[in-house]
Short mmCIF file of C-alpha atoms (C1' of nucleotides) in Angstrom, two decimals:
data_model
loop_
_atom_site.label_atom_id
_atom_site.label_comp_id
_atom_site.label_asym_id
_atom_site.label_seq_id
_atom_site.Cartn_x
_atom_site.Cartn_y
_atom_site.Cartn_z
CA MET T 1 -51.84 88.59 -17.08
CA SER T 2 -49.53 85.90 -18.24
CA VAL T 3 -47.72 84.88 -15.09
CA ARG T 4 -50.95 83.39 -13.67
CA GLN T 5 -51.45 81.08 -16.63
CA ALA T 6 -47.79 80.28 -16.82
CA LEU T 7 -47.71 79.08 -13.23
CA LEU T 8 -50.84 77.00 -13.91
CA THR T 9 -49.27 75.47 -16.98
CA LEU T 10 -46.18 74.50 -14.98
CA LEU T 11 -48.41 73.00 -12.26
CA GLU T 12 -50.18 71.00 -14.76
CA GLN T 13 -46.94 69.11 -15.33
CA GLY T 14 -46.68 68.23 -11.70
CA PRO T 15 -47.11 69.68 -8.24
CA MET T 16 -44.49 72.21 -7.19
CA TYR T 17 -43.76 74.76 -4.55
CA GLY T 18 -43.21 78.44 -5.04
CA TYR T 19 -39.47 78.70 -5.42
CA GLN T 20 -39.44 75.75 -7.77
CA LEU T 21 -41.99 77.39 -10.00
CA ARG T 22 -39.76 80.45 -10.46
CA VAL T 23 -36.73 78.22 -11.30
CA GLU T 24 -38.74 76.33 -13.83
CA PHE T 25 -40.25 79.39 -15.44
CA GLU T 26 -36.83 81.08 -15.75
CA SER T 27 -35.13 77.97 -17.13
CA ARG T 28 -37.76 77.71 -19.86
CA THR T 29 -37.42 81.37 -20.82
CA GLY T 30 -33.68 81.60 -20.26
CA GLY T 31 -34.07 84.35 -17.75
CA THR T 32 -35.41 86.68 -20.40
CA TRP T 33 -38.22 87.73 -18.14
CA PRO T 34 -37.06 87.39 -14.57
CA LEU T 35 -39.95 86.30 -12.32
CA ASN T 36 -40.11 87.96 -9.01
CA ILE T 37 -40.39 85.43 -6.22
CA GLY T 38 -42.77 87.69 -4.27
CA GLN T 39 -45.12 87.70 -7.19
CA VAL T 40 -45.09 83.97 -7.35
CA TYR T 41 -46.45 83.62 -3.81
CA THR T 42 -49.12 86.31 -4.29
CA THR T 43 -50.23 84.70 -7.50
CA LEU T 44 -50.40 81.31 -5.88
CA THR T 45 -52.56 82.85 -3.12
CA ARG T 46 -54.87 84.31 -5.68
CA LEU T 47 -55.00 81.05 -7.69
CA GLU T 48 -55.87 79.14 -4.55
CA ARG T 49 -58.54 81.76 -3.60
CA ASP T 50 -59.97 81.25 -7.11
CA GLY T 51 -59.91 77.44 -6.84
CA MET T 52 -57.38 76.86 -9.56
CA VAL T 53 -54.88 75.25 -7.21
CA ARG T 54 -54.73 73.68 -3.78
CA GLY T 55 -51.75 74.20 -1.50
CA ASP T 56 -51.29 71.05 0.49
CA GLY T 57 -49.48 71.30 3.77
CA ALA T 58 -45.67 70.63 3.78
CA ASP T 59 -44.29 67.74 2.03
CA ALA T 60 -41.41 65.48 3.13
CA GLU T 61 -38.80 68.27 2.87
CA GLY T 62 -41.27 70.80 4.41
CA HIS T 63 -42.12 72.59 1.14
CA ILE T 64 -45.57 73.96 0.56
CA VAL T 65 -46.58 72.04 -2.54
CA TYR T 66 -49.30 73.30 -4.82
CA ARG T 67 -51.43 71.04 -7.02
CA ILE T 68 -53.58 72.07 -9.97
CA THR T 69 -57.32 71.45 -9.77
CA ASP T 70 -59.79 70.53 -12.48
CA PRO T 71 -60.97 74.17 -12.95
CA GLY T 72 -57.33 75.05 -13.27
CA ARG T 73 -56.81 72.47 -15.81
CA VAL T 74 -59.70 74.03 -17.77
CA GLU T 75 -58.12 77.45 -17.55
CA VAL T 76 -54.87 76.21 -18.91
CA GLU T 77 -56.72 74.49 -21.76
CA GLN T 78 -58.65 77.68 -22.60
CA TRP T 79 -55.43 79.73 -22.43
CA PHE T 80 -53.82 77.59 -25.15
CA ALA T 81 -56.93 77.38 -27.19
CA THR T 82 -57.34 81.17 -27.36
CA PRO T 83 -54.87 83.05 -29.60
CA VAL T 84 -53.27 86.09 -28.17
CA ALA T 85 -55.58 88.95 -29.23
CA ARG T 86 -54.02 91.80 -31.09
CA THR T 87 -57.23 93.87 -30.76
CA GLN T 88 -55.65 95.70 -27.83
CA PRO T 89 -51.96 95.06 -27.88
CA PRO T 90 -49.92 96.07 -24.89
CA ARG T 91 -48.63 99.71 -25.15
CA ASP T 92 -45.50 99.83 -27.13
CA GLU T 93 -43.29 102.47 -25.55
CA LEU T 94 -41.27 102.95 -28.56
CA ALA T 95 -44.18 103.54 -30.89
CA ILE T 96 -45.74 105.96 -28.48
CA LYS T 97 -42.41 107.83 -28.14
CA LEU T 98 -42.03 108.26 -31.84
CA ALA T 99 -45.64 109.14 -32.40
CA LEU T 100 -45.36 111.88 -29.81
CA ALA T 101 -41.90 112.98 -31.10
CA VAL T 102 -43.22 113.71 -34.61
CA THR T 103 -45.79 115.99 -33.13
CA ALA T 104 -43.48 117.70 -30.60
CA PRO T 105 -41.79 120.73 -32.00
CA ALA T 106 -39.09 120.55 -29.24
CA VAL T 107 -37.92 117.13 -30.21
CA ASP T 108 -35.60 116.11 -33.02
CA VAL T 109 -37.09 112.89 -34.32
CA ALA T 110 -34.09 111.89 -36.42
CA THR T 111 -31.84 111.85 -33.36
CA VAL T 112 -34.20 109.77 -31.45
CA ILE T 113 -34.50 107.23 -34.29
CA GLN T 114 -30.67 106.98 -34.57
CA ALA T 115 -30.12 106.54 -30.85
CA GLN T 116 -32.85 103.84 -30.81
CA ARG T 117 -31.44 102.05 -33.72
CA ARG T 118 -27.98 101.92 -32.16
CA ALA T 119 -29.44 100.36 -29.01
CA THR T 120 -31.58 97.89 -30.81
CA MET T 121 -28.77 96.69 -33.05
CA GLN T 122 -26.64 96.25 -29.89
CA ALA T 123 -29.38 94.12 -28.46
CA LEU T 124 -29.48 92.14 -31.59
CA GLN T 125 -25.80 91.52 -31.40
CA ASP T 126 -26.20 90.30 -27.82
CA TYR T 127 -28.93 87.92 -28.81
CA THR T 128 -26.74 86.53 -31.69
CA ARG T 129 -23.85 85.97 -29.27
CA LEU T 130 -26.24 84.21 -26.77
CA LYS T 131 -27.47 82.01 -29.62
CA ARG T 132 -23.97 81.02 -30.57
CA GLU T 133 -23.11 80.18 -26.94
CA ALA T 134 -26.28 78.23 -26.35
CA ALA T 135 -26.06 76.34 -29.72
CA THR T 136 -25.21 73.04 -28.14
CA GLY T 137 -28.02 71.40 -29.91
CA ALA T 138 -31.10 72.00 -27.96
CA GLU T 139 -31.83 68.48 -27.07
CA ASP T 140 -33.60 69.27 -23.93
CA ARG T 141 -37.18 70.47 -24.19
CA SER T 142 -36.42 73.34 -21.81
CA GLU T 143 -33.49 74.35 -23.99
CA MET T 144 -35.70 74.25 -27.02
CA ALA T 145 -38.13 76.62 -25.37
CA TRP T 146 -35.49 79.04 -24.38
CA SER T 147 -33.97 78.90 -27.89
CA LEU T 148 -37.43 79.76 -29.35
CA VAL T 149 -37.80 82.70 -26.96
CA LEU T 150 -34.36 83.94 -28.09
CA ASP T 151 -35.49 83.76 -31.73
CA SER T 152 -38.70 85.66 -30.93
CA LEU T 153 -36.50 88.43 -29.40
CA VAL T 154 -34.39 88.44 -32.55
CA PHE T 155 -37.35 88.62 -34.89
CA ALA T 156 -38.85 91.51 -32.79
CA ALA T 157 -35.60 93.46 -32.73
CA GLU T 158 -35.25 92.98 -36.50
CA ALA T 159 -38.80 94.23 -37.07
CA GLU T 160 -38.10 97.19 -34.82
CA ILE T 161 -35.02 98.19 -36.90
CA ARG T 162 -36.94 97.80 -40.12
CA TRP T 163 -39.70 100.08 -38.72
CA LEU T 164 -37.11 102.66 -37.59
CA ASP T 165 -35.62 102.73 -41.13
CA HIS T 166 -39.12 103.00 -42.50
CA CYS T 167 -39.97 105.96 -40.20
CA GLU T 168 -36.78 107.71 -41.23
CA ALA T 169 -37.53 107.38 -44.89
CA ARG T 170 -41.19 108.64 -44.51
CA LEU T 171 -40.09 111.58 -42.46
CA ARG T 172 -37.45 112.50 -45.00
CA ARG T 173 -40.04 112.32 -47.74
CA ALA T 174 -42.54 114.34 -45.72
CA ALA T 175 -39.94 117.01 -44.99
CA SER T 176 -38.89 117.46 -48.53
CA GLY T 177 -42.56 117.34 -49.67
CA THR T 178 -43.50 120.04 -47.21
CA LYS T 179 -40.72 122.34 -48.23
CA LYS T 180 -41.64 121.92 -51.88
CA ALA T 181 -45.40 121.80 -52.15
CA THR T 182 -47.06 122.78 -48.79
CA PRO T 183 -45.36 125.56 -46.96
CA ALA T 184 -48.29 126.09 -44.70
CA PRO T 185 -51.27 124.11 -45.97
CA GLN T 186 -53.61 124.75 -42.99
CA ALA T 187 -54.33 121.07 -42.56
CA ALA T 188 -58.01 120.08 -42.28
CA THR T 189 -59.33 118.09 -39.27
CA PRO T 190 -61.52 115.61 -41.13
CA ASN T 191 -62.78 113.66 -38.13
CA GLY T 192 -63.73 116.66 -36.07
CA LYS T 193 -60.90 116.16 -33.55
CA ALA T 194 -59.34 119.58 -33.75
CA VAL T 195 -55.71 119.95 -32.87
CA THR T 196 -56.68 122.03 -29.87
CA ARG T 197 -53.91 124.36 -29.03
CA MET W 1 -44.53 103.61 -17.38
CA SER W 2 -45.14 105.45 -20.66
CA VAL W 3 -48.45 107.23 -19.96
CA ARG W 4 -46.75 109.49 -17.46
CA GLN W 5 -44.13 110.67 -20.05
CA ALA W 6 -46.74 110.81 -22.83
CA LEU W 7 -48.87 113.17 -20.84
CA LEU W 8 -45.78 115.28 -20.01
CA THR W 9 -44.83 115.42 -23.62
CA LEU W 10 -48.30 116.64 -24.56
CA LEU W 11 -48.23 119.29 -21.86
CA GLU W 12 -44.87 120.53 -23.20
CA GLN W 13 -46.73 121.53 -26.36
CA GLY W 14 -49.12 123.62 -24.32
CA PRO W 15 -51.21 123.67 -21.24
CA MET W 16 -54.24 121.28 -21.24
CA TYR W 17 -56.82 119.71 -19.07
CA GLY W 18 -57.42 116.10 -18.39
CA TYR W 19 -60.10 115.33 -20.96
CA GLN W 20 -58.15 117.10 -23.59
CA LEU W 21 -55.05 115.12 -22.83
CA ARG W 22 -56.88 111.88 -23.53
CA VAL W 23 -58.27 113.20 -26.82
CA GLU W 24 -54.86 114.35 -27.99
CA PHE W 25 -53.20 111.09 -26.99
CA GLU W 26 -55.78 109.05 -28.83
CA SER W 27 -55.76 111.12 -31.89
CA ARG W 28 -51.99 110.67 -32.18
CA THR W 29 -52.10 106.94 -31.72
CA GLY W 30 -55.42 106.46 -33.70
CA GLY W 31 -57.09 104.84 -30.63
CA THR W 32 -54.58 101.96 -30.88
CA TRP W 33 -54.08 102.13 -27.14
CA PRO W 34 -57.19 103.57 -25.63
CA LEU W 35 -56.25 105.69 -22.60
CA ASN W 36 -58.51 105.43 -19.63
CA ILE W 37 -59.72 108.82 -18.51
CA GLY W 38 -59.48 107.83 -14.80
CA GLN W 39 -55.79 107.01 -15.30
CA VAL W 40 -55.26 110.49 -16.79
CA TYR W 41 -56.51 112.16 -13.64
CA THR W 42 -54.49 109.93 -11.24
CA THR W 43 -51.42 110.29 -13.34
CA LEU W 44 -51.82 114.14 -13.33
CA THR W 45 -52.20 114.01 -9.53
CA ARG W 46 -48.97 112.03 -9.24
CA LEU W 47 -47.18 114.40 -11.71
CA GLU W 48 -48.25 117.39 -9.64
CA ARG W 49 -47.09 115.64 -6.49
CA ASP W 50 -43.67 115.08 -8.12
CA GLY W 51 -43.48 118.75 -9.27
CA MET W 52 -43.56 117.93 -12.93
CA VAL W 53 -46.72 119.87 -13.57
CA ARG W 54 -48.78 122.55 -11.97
CA GLY W 55 -52.62 122.43 -12.00
CA ASP W 56 -53.76 125.97 -12.11
CA GLY W 57 -57.25 126.70 -11.02
CA ALA W 58 -60.02 126.76 -13.48
CA ASP W 59 -59.72 128.74 -16.75
CA ALA W 60 -62.32 130.72 -18.58
CA GLU W 61 -64.43 127.71 -19.33
CA GLY W 62 -63.99 126.15 -15.89
CA HIS W 63 -61.43 123.55 -16.92
CA ILE W 64 -58.57 122.58 -14.57
CA VAL W 65 -55.60 123.40 -16.71
CA TYR W 66 -52.17 121.73 -16.15
CA ARG W 67 -48.87 123.37 -17.17
CA ILE W 68 -45.50 121.69 -17.38
CA THR W 69 -42.69 122.82 -15.07
CA ASP W 70 -39.00 123.02 -15.65
CA PRO W 71 -38.27 119.65 -13.95
CA GLY W 72 -41.08 118.30 -16.12
CA ARG W 73 -39.39 119.53 -19.30
CA VAL W 74 -36.17 117.87 -18.13
CA GLU W 75 -37.95 114.56 -17.69
CA VAL W 76 -39.35 114.79 -21.18
CA GLU W 77 -35.95 115.60 -22.63
CA GLN W 78 -34.44 112.65 -20.83
CA TRP W 79 -37.17 110.34 -22.06
CA PHE W 80 -36.48 111.13 -25.60
CA ALA W 81 -32.66 111.06 -25.06
CA THR W 82 -32.81 107.53 -23.69
CA PRO W 83 -33.54 104.70 -26.06
CA VAL W 84 -36.08 102.08 -24.94
CA ALA W 85 -34.05 99.42 -23.17
CA ARG W 86 -34.36 95.89 -24.44
CA THR W 87 -32.56 94.50 -21.52
CA GLN W 88 -35.81 93.69 -19.81
CA PRO W 89 -38.44 93.74 -22.45
CA PRO W 90 -42.02 93.62 -21.40
CA ARG W 91 -43.28 89.99 -21.02
CA ASP W 92 -44.39 88.75 -24.38
CA GLU W 93 -47.45 86.58 -23.79
CA LEU W 94 -47.25 84.74 -27.07
CA ALA W 95 -43.51 83.81 -26.56
CA ILE W 96 -44.25 82.66 -23.08
CA LYS W 97 -47.20 80.61 -24.20
CA LEU W 98 -45.20 78.83 -26.85
CA ALA W 99 -42.20 78.33 -24.68
CA LEU W 100 -44.43 76.62 -22.12
CA ALA W 101 -46.35 74.80 -24.80
CA VAL W 102 -43.31 72.91 -26.13
CA THR W 103 -42.60 71.75 -22.58
CA ALA W 104 -46.15 70.72 -21.66
CA PRO W 105 -47.08 67.24 -22.68
CA ALA W 106 -50.76 67.89 -22.60
CA VAL W 107 -50.54 70.69 -25.25
CA ASP W 108 -50.40 70.27 -28.96
CA VAL W 109 -48.02 73.01 -30.06
CA ALA W 110 -48.87 72.79 -33.74
CA THR W 111 -52.45 73.60 -33.09
CA VAL W 112 -51.64 76.54 -30.94
CA ILE W 113 -49.29 77.90 -33.64
CA GLN W 114 -51.87 77.49 -36.41
CA ALA W 115 -54.61 79.20 -34.33
CA GLN W 116 -52.33 82.07 -33.49
CA ARG W 117 -51.12 82.51 -37.14
CA ARG W 118 -54.80 82.68 -38.27
CA ALA W 119 -55.48 85.40 -35.60
CA THR W 120 -52.41 87.41 -36.49
CA MET W 121 -53.01 87.30 -40.26
CA GLN W 122 -56.49 88.47 -39.55
CA ALA W 123 -55.13 91.39 -37.60
CA LEU W 124 -52.67 92.11 -40.35
CA GLN W 125 -55.54 92.39 -42.80
CA ASP W 126 -57.38 94.63 -40.56
CA TYR W 127 -54.39 96.94 -40.36
CA THR W 128 -54.02 96.96 -44.12
CA ARG W 129 -57.60 97.93 -44.44
CA LEU W 130 -57.21 100.66 -41.96
CA LYS W 131 -54.13 101.98 -43.79
CA ARG W 132 -56.06 102.07 -47.09
CA GLU W 133 -58.94 103.98 -45.53
CA ALA W 134 -56.60 106.41 -43.77
CA ALA W 135 -54.41 106.89 -46.89
CA THR W 136 -55.62 110.45 -47.58
CA GLY W 137 -52.04 111.71 -47.55
CA ALA W 138 -51.05 112.27 -43.91
CA GLU W 139 -50.65 116.01 -44.26
CA ASP W 140 -51.40 116.56 -40.58
CA ARG W 141 -48.70 115.78 -38.10
CA SER W 142 -51.15 113.88 -35.95
CA GLU W 143 -52.16 111.75 -38.92
CA MET W 144 -48.45 111.09 -39.65
CA ALA W 145 -48.08 109.86 -36.10
CA TRP W 146 -51.10 107.55 -36.32
CA SER W 147 -49.91 106.30 -39.66
CA LEU W 148 -46.45 105.40 -38.24
CA VAL W 149 -48.03 103.64 -35.28
CA LEU W 150 -50.12 101.60 -37.70
CA ASP W 151 -46.96 100.68 -39.60
CA SER W 152 -45.33 99.62 -36.30
CA LEU W 153 -48.27 97.19 -35.73
CA VAL W 154 -47.88 95.85 -39.23
CA PHE W 155 -44.17 95.23 -38.81
CA ALA W 156 -44.81 93.56 -35.44
CA ALA W 157 -47.47 91.31 -36.83
CA GLU W 158 -45.34 90.37 -39.73
CA ALA W 159 -42.47 89.52 -37.46
CA GLU W 160 -44.81 87.39 -35.36
CA ILE W 161 -45.98 85.44 -38.34
CA ARG W 162 -42.31 84.79 -39.43
CA TRP W 163 -41.53 83.66 -35.99
CA LEU W 164 -44.45 81.29 -35.89
CA ASP W 165 -43.38 79.78 -39.23
CA HIS W 166 -39.87 79.54 -37.83
CA CYS W 167 -41.17 77.64 -34.72
CA GLU W 168 -43.14 75.30 -36.80
CA ALA W 169 -40.19 74.37 -38.97
CA ARG W 170 -37.85 73.93 -35.95
CA LEU W 171 -40.41 71.75 -34.18
CA ARG W 172 -40.88 69.59 -37.31
CA ARG W 173 -37.16 69.10 -37.61
CA ALA W 174 -36.85 68.23 -33.89
CA ALA W 175 -39.70 65.74 -34.10
CA SER W 176 -38.25 63.91 -37.11
CA GLY W 177 -34.84 63.90 -35.45
CA THR W 178 -36.19 62.53 -32.30
CA LYS W 179 -38.14 59.74 -33.97
CA LYS W 180 -34.98 58.62 -35.79
CA ALA W 181 -32.27 58.85 -33.15
CA THR W 182 -33.88 59.07 -29.82
CA PRO W 183 -37.07 57.15 -29.20
CA ALA W 184 -36.94 57.38 -25.40
CA PRO W 185 -33.63 59.03 -24.59
CA GLN W 186 -34.37 59.70 -20.93
CA ALA W 187 -33.14 63.25 -21.30
CA ALA W 188 -30.43 64.26 -18.92
CA THR W 189 -30.76 67.34 -16.69
CA PRO W 190 -27.42 68.80 -17.18
CA ASN W 191 -27.77 71.81 -14.81
CA GLY W 192 -29.12 69.82 -11.92
CA LYS W 193 -32.55 71.42 -12.28
CA ALA W 194 -34.57 68.24 -12.49
CA VAL W 195 -37.85 68.26 -14.37
CA THR W 196 -39.49 67.37 -11.14
CA ARG W 197 -42.48 65.23 -11.67
"C1'" DC Y 1 -87.00 115.65 -23.52
"C1'" DG Y 2 -83.72 112.19 -23.94
"C1'" DA Y 3 -79.47 110.72 -25.75
"C1'" DC Y 4 -74.94 111.79 -26.21
"C1'" DA Y 5 -70.57 114.11 -25.74
"C1'" DC Y 6 -67.94 116.75 -22.48
"C1'" DA Y 7 -65.66 116.95 -17.89
"C1'" DT Y 8 -63.86 115.57 -13.25
"C1'" DG Y 9 -63.32 112.77 -10.09
"C1'" DT Y 10 -63.29 108.26 -6.54
"C1'" DA Y 11 -63.07 103.26 -5.21
"C1'" DA Y 12 -61.89 98.65 -5.69
"C1'" DC Y 13 -59.14 95.55 -7.59
"C1'" DA Y 14 -55.37 93.17 -10.37
"C1'" DC Y 15 -50.83 93.07 -11.53
"C1'" DG Y 16 -45.95 94.09 -11.00
"C1'" DT Y 17 -41.57 95.74 -8.68
"C1'" DT Y 18 -38.60 96.65 -4.80
"C1'" DA Y 19 -37.39 96.11 -0.46
"C1'" DC Y 20 -37.41 93.96 3.95
"C1'" DA Y 21 -37.57 90.02 7.41
"C1'" DT Y 22 -36.54 85.49 8.58
"C1'" DG Y 23 -34.61 81.11 8.81
"C1'" DA Y 24 -32.58 76.55 6.89
"C1'" DT Y 25 -29.05 74.42 4.35
"C1'" DT Y 26 -24.96 74.11 1.64
"C1'" DT Y 27 -20.39 75.05 0.43
"C1'" DG Y 28 -15.85 77.20 0.05
"C1'" DC D 1 -17.35 80.27 9.89
"C1'" DA D 2 -18.81 83.26 6.31
"C1'" DA D 3 -21.10 83.63 2.18
"C1'" DA D 4 -24.29 81.84 -1.02
"C1'" DT D 5 -28.25 79.48 -2.15
"C1'" DC D 6 -32.63 77.81 -0.87
"C1'" DA D 7 -37.23 78.92 0.84
"C1'" DT D 8 -41.44 81.56 2.43
"C1'" DG D 9 -43.45 85.24 3.19
"C1'" DT D 10 -45.05 90.74 4.04
"C1'" DA D 11 -45.31 95.81 3.02
"C1'" DA D 12 -45.29 99.64 0.30
"C1'" DC D 13 -45.73 101.55 -3.83
"C1'" DG D 14 -46.59 102.32 -8.83
"C1'" DT D 15 -49.31 101.22 -12.56
"C1'" DG D 16 -53.46 99.94 -15.01
"C1'" DT D 17 -58.47 98.54 -15.59
"C1'" DT D 18 -63.37 98.59 -14.54
"C1'" DA D 19 -67.00 100.60 -12.57
"C1'" DC D 20 -69.51 104.16 -10.28
"C1'" DA D 21 -71.04 109.00 -9.12
"C1'" DT D 22 -71.97 113.47 -10.73
"C1'" DG D 23 -72.86 117.48 -13.27
"C1'" DT D 24 -72.90 120.51 -17.72
"C1'" DG D 25 -73.88 121.42 -22.52
"C1'" DT D 26 -75.60 120.32 -27.02
"C1'" DC D 27 -78.43 118.49 -30.56
"C1'" DG D 28 -82.07 115.87 -32.73
#
DNA sequence: CGACACATGTAACACGTTACATGATTTG
DNA sequence: CAAATCATGTAACGTGTTACATGTGTCG
């Protein structure tokens, strides 16, 4: 649910046609999130249906140019005025994977963590290399945007590594604690949700 | 694409029926990502179609119990053996929003950043409160999972705040630099992708 | 008895990806 | 001329959400 607003925001800066919207979106995000061209057209169709844009007939070069409408401008304004809610964050595949791994007897959590850390550190290195290559100064606004996106990927990857380390430590502690103090403590189910199996 | 594997992983720990799967999933993730019951049934249908599970007829209580098959076990194994790829990370709404905000003349980026930081810090406080409340010791494996998920939310929120601060600083620097050296520099479009407007 | 949890589904819709079809223009 | 890029779409499918329909069991 962010492609819609992204296209609207681009259209607020001037009328554009579908293909152009994809190019602009990817230039601002450095191709981090490739935008499928098919989705651009279907989204434009929905936006037009909802009265957010108007697709005028062909322009001089024959392109179907879309313009934002007043309701569209309102939606953009509201999008920027509303912070991204963390009340229901998008499902995090890694967190789900580890959460299930610690409860699955057939899975060795330590191995999963190590493999993931290797992959994430590799990604981090790639980002760093990209930053070095793109460090021409970021004069352009579009380059500034792409640079900030890159930084966000770096921050997220670093947090992920920190979390993986943290998980490792907690699991080590829990393992040693279990062996010492609670060989088979018959854990209670305080909230009534029994571990049905 | 993680609900499918999550359900499979739960079924590897024993046969269950639809409703039960949702309860187990939510108990392990502490309700962080509520799992729609409708999706459970449709996913189970697809899993059965793909030969990953078999839905035996009703059990003693009349529940339609699903069992994992050998191909299903293989898929689980592969899921855990494969690190989550960061090559095409899920679209990050906040990063997209800020990337577009810095290129949109009609948007005040500083305001957007401040509003977001307030919201994220609020979420962080909520997480901390939840951690205190749930800090009974995490003896249960399911409580351990939920606790790790909570930590992952905390780490992500902290990274987000750090990134917001970082963006603010970079934008301040860019602004002061612009005012000094480039009052109206008629920015070039080096790659030929003109800022068509 | 009425509300609530348990339990299983279906339908409609939004969003997203992949693949296919089609044609114009540009460039080596 | 062949290949790549530009440009606009459609179809099929997977995934996810919301809402609706339907019935049982339990508990105050």
